[in-house]
Short mmCIF file of C-alpha atoms in Angstrom, two decimals:
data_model
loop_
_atom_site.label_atom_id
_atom_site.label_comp_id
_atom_site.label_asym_id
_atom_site.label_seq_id
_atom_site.Cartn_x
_atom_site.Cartn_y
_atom_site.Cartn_z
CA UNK A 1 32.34 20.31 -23.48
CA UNK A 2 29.76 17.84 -24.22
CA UNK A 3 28.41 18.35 -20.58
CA UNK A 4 28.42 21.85 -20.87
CA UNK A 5 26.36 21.87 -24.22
CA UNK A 6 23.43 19.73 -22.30
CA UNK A 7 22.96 21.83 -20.04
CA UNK A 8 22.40 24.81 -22.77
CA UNK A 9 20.17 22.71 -24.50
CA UNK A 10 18.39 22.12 -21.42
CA UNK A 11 18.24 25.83 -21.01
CA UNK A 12 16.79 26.39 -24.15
CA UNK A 13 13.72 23.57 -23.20
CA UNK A 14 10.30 25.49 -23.16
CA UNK A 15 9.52 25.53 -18.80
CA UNK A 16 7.01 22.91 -19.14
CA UNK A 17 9.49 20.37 -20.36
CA UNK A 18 11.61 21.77 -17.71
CA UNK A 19 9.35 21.15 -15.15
CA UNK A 20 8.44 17.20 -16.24
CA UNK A 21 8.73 14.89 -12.91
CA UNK A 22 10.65 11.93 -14.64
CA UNK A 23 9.81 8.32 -12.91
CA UNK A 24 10.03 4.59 -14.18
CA UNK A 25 6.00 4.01 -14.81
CA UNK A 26 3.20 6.35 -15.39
CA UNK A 27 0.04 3.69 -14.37
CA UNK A 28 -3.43 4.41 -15.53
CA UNK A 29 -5.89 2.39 -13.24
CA UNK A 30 -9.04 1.64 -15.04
CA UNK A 31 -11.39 0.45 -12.72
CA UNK A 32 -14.85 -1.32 -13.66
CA UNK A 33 -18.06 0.92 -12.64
CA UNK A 34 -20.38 -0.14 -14.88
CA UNK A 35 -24.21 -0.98 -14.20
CA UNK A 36 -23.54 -4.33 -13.36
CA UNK A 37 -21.03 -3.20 -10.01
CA UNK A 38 -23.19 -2.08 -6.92
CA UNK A 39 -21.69 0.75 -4.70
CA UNK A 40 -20.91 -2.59 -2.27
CA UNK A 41 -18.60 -4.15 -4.93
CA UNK A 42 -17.24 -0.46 -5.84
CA UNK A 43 -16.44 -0.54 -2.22
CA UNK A 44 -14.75 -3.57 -2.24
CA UNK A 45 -12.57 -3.16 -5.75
CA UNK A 46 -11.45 0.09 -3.86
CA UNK A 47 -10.45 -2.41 -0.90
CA UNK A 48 -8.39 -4.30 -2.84
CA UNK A 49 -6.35 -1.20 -4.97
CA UNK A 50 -5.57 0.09 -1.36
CA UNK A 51 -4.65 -3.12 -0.19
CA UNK A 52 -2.57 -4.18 -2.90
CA UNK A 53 -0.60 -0.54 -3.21
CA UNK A 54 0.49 -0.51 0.52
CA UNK A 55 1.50 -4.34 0.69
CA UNK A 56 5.28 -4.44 1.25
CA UNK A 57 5.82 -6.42 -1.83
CA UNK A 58 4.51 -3.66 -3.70
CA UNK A 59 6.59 -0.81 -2.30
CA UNK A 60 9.67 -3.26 -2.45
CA UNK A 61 8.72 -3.46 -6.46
CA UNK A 62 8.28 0.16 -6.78
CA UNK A 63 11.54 1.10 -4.18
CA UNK A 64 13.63 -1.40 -7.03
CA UNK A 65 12.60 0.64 -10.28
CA UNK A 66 15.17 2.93 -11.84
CA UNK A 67 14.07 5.84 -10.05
CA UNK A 68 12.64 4.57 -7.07
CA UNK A 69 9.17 5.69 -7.88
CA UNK A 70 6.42 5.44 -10.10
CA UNK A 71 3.05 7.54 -11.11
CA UNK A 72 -0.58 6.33 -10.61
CA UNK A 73 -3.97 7.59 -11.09
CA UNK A 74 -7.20 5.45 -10.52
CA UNK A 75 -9.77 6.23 -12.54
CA UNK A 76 -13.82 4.35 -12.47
CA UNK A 77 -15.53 4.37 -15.68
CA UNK A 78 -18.83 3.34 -16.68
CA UNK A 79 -21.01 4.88 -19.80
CA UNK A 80 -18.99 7.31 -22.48
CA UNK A 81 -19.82 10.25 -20.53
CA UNK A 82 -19.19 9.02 -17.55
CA UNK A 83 -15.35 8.30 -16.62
CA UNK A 84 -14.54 9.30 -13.21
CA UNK A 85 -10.67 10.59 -11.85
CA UNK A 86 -10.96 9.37 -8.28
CA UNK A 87 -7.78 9.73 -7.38
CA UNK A 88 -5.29 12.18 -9.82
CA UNK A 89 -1.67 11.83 -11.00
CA UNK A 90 0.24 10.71 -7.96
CA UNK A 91 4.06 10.21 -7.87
CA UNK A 92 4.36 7.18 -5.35
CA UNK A 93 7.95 6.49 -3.88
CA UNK A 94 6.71 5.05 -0.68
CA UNK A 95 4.46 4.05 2.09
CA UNK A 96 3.48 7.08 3.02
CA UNK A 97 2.59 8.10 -0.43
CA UNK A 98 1.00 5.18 -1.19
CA UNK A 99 -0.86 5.30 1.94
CA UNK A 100 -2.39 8.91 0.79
CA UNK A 101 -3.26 7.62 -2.24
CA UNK A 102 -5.17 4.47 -0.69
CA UNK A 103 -6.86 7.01 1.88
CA UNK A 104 -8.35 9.38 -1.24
CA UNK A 105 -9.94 6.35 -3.29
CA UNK A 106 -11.29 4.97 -0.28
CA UNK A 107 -13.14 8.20 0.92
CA UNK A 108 -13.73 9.55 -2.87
CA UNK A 109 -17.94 9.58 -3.49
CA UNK A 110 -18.61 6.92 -6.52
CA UNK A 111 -19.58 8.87 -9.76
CA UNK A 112 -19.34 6.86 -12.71
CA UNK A 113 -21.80 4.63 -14.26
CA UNK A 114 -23.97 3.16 -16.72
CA UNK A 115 -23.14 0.41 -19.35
CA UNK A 116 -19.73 -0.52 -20.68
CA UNK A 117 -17.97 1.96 -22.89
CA UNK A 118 -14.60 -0.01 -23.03
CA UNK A 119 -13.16 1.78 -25.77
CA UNK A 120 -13.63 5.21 -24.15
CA UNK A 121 -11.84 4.11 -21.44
CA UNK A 122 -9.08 3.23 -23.14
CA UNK A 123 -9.08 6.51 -25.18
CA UNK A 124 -9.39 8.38 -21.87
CA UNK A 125 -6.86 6.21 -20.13
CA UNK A 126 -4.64 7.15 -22.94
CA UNK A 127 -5.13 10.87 -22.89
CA UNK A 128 -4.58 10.85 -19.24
CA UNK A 129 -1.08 10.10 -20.03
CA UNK A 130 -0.75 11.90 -23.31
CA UNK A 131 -1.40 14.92 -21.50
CA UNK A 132 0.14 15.15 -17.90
CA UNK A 133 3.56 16.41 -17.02
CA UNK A 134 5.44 12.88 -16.30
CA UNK A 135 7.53 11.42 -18.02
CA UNK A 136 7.67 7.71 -18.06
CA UNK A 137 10.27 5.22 -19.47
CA UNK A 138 6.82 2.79 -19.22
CA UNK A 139 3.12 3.85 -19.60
CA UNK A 140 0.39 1.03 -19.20
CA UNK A 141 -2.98 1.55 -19.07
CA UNK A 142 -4.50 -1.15 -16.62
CA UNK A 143 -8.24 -2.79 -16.74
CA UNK A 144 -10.80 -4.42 -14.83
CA UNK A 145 -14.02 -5.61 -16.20
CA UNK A 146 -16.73 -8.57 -15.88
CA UNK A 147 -17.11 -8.66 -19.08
CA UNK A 148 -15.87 -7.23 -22.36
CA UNK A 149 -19.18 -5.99 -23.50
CA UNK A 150 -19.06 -2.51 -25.05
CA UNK A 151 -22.41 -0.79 -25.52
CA UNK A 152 -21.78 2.93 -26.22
CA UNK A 153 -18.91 5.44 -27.36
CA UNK A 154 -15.74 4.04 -29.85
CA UNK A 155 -15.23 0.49 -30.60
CA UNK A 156 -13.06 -1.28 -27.92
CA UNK A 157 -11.14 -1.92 -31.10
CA UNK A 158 -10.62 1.70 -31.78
CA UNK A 159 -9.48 2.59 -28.09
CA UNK A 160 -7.22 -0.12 -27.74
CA UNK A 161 -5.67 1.20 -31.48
CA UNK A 162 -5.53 4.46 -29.88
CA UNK A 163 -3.62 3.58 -26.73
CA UNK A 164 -0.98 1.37 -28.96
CA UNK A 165 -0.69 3.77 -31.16
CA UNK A 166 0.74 6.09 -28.59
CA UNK A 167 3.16 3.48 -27.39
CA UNK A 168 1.13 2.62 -24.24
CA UNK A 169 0.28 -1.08 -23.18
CA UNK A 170 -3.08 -2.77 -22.08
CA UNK A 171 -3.27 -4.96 -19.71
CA UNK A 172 -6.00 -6.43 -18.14
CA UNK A 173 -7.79 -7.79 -14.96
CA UNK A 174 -10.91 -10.33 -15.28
CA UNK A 175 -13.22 -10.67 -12.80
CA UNK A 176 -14.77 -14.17 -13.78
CA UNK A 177 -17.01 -13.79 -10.24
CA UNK A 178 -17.47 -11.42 -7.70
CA UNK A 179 -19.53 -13.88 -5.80
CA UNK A 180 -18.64 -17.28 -5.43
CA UNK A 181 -16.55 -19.59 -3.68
CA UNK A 182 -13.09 -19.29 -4.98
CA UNK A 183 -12.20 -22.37 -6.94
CA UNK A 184 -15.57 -23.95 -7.04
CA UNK A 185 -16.44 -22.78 -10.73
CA UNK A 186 -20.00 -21.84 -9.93
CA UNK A 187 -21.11 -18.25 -11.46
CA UNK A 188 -17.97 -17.61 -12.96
CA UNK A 189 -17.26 -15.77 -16.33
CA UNK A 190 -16.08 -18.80 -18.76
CA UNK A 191 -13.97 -17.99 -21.44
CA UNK A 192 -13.42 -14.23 -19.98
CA UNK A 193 -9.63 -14.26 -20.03
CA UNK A 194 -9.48 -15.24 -23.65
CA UNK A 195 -11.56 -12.78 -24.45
CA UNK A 196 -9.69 -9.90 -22.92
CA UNK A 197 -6.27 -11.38 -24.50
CA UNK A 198 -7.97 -10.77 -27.97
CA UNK A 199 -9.61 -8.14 -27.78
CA UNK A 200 -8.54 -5.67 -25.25
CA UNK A 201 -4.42 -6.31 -24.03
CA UNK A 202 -2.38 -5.30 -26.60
CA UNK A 203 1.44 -3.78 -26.39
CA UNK A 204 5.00 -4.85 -25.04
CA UNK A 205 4.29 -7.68 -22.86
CA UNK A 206 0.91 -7.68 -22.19
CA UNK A 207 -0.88 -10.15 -19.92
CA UNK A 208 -4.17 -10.50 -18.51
CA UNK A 209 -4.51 -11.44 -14.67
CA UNK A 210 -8.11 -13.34 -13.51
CA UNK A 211 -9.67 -12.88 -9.81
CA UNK A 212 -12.44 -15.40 -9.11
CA UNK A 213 -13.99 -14.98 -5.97
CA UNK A 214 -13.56 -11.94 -3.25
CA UNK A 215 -10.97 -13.90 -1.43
CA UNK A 216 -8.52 -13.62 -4.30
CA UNK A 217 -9.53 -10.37 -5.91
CA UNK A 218 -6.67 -7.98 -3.56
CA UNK A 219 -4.07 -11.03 -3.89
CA UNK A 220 -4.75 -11.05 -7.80
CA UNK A 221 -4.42 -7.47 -7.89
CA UNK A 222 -1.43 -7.04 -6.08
CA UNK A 223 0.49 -9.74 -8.36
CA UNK A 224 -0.68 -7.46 -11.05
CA UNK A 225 1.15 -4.76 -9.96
CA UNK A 226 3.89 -6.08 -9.10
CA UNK A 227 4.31 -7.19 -12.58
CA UNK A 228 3.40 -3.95 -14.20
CA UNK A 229 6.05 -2.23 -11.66
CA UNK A 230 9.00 -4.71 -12.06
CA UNK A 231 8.84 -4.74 -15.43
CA UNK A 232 8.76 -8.29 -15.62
CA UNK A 233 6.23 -11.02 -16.94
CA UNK A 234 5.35 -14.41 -17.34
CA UNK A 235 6.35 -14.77 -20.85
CA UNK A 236 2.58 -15.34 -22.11
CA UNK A 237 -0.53 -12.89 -22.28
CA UNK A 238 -2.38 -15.06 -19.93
CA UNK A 239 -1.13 -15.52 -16.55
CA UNK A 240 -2.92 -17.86 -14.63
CA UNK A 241 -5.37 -17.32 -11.55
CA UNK A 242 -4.05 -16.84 -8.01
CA UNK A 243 -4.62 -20.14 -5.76
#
């Protein structure tokens, strides 16, 4: 009986809520393309998403979730009015999807940027999930910035508020230094990860990961997801920086 009324009750669902693709994460990749990232570095971010998504240890993570797959879009921002879909809402539930998804960012034309708008990015991240047609059991919106400056468009206050407010998490990837020798301290954003921890992550168990030089940016990235797609954390908002 009580089988039989679900599945009326399922019948009487509008289509659209039908038709929702269910899966254990919907993952909104924010990705820094602000004035201060040359089309080299864009380059080179995009190196490390791609590299990070296909790793083994990634698809193991993503293979182990509830339903064996998750959703991911990659999105550049820079300026208010300019936030940039590179890659759209992709259900990933293996290599070879993750591999298609690697191959569009990589060949996608760069089209955002200007100075920080943090906050819009947030709001956008957050109506990128509000309004596709997955549903979730998770939903983080994920960040990358050299800096938490926000020069135009809503507070970064007021888009992080938005995004909790809709029961999506923030975390957060610092780039203390695109150019220096990893470990060496030289050039390096000081103080960066604190700064994202108060004013940008936010939500159920938020954590901010730091990459330091180019040698560690894919590696820092990858432990990132792997995090976001297991579930799982270190227990504190700031993990520490890859070796």
């Amino acid at each position: 009986m009580l089988r039989l009324a679900a599945c009326l009750a399922a019948l009487c669902l509008p289509a659209a809520a039908q038709d929702r693709v269910e899966v254990d994460l919907e993952l909104v990749l924010l990705a820094d393309s602000s004035g201060s990232i040359t089309d080299e570095e864009i380059a080179f971010q995009r190196q490390g998403y791609a590299a990070a998504l296909t790793d083994p240890a990634v698809l193991s993570a993503i293979a182990n979730t509830s339903y064996g797959s998750i959703a991911i879009t990659y999105v550049e921002w820079g300026q208010s009015v300019s936030m940039d879909i590179v890659v759209p809402w992709m259900v990933i539930g293996g290599e070879e999807d993750a591999r298609e998804f690697a191959g569009i960012m990589l060949t996608a034309p760069r089209e955002a940027r200007g100075r920080n708008a943090i906050g819009q990015a947030l709001i956008f991240g957050r109506d990128l999930i509000e309004g596709n047609d997955i549903e979730g059991w998770r939903r983080i919106i994920d960040i990358s910035a050299d800096s938490t400056g926000n020069f135009n468009g809503p507070s970064i206050a007021e888009g992080r508020e938005a995004a909790l407010a809709a029961g999506i998490t923030i975390n957060g990837l610092a780039v203390l230094c695109r150019d220096c020798v990893a470990g060496s301290g030289g050039g390096g954003r000081v103080g960066l990860e604190a700064e994202f921890e108060e004013k940008i992550i936010g939500g159920l168990g938020a954590f901010v990961v730091a990459a330091d030089s180019p040698a560690v940016f894919a590696e820092s990235v990858k432990r990132k997801l792997i995090l976001e797609i297991s579930g799982s954390h270190a227990g504190r908002p700031v993990a520490a920086k890859s070796p």
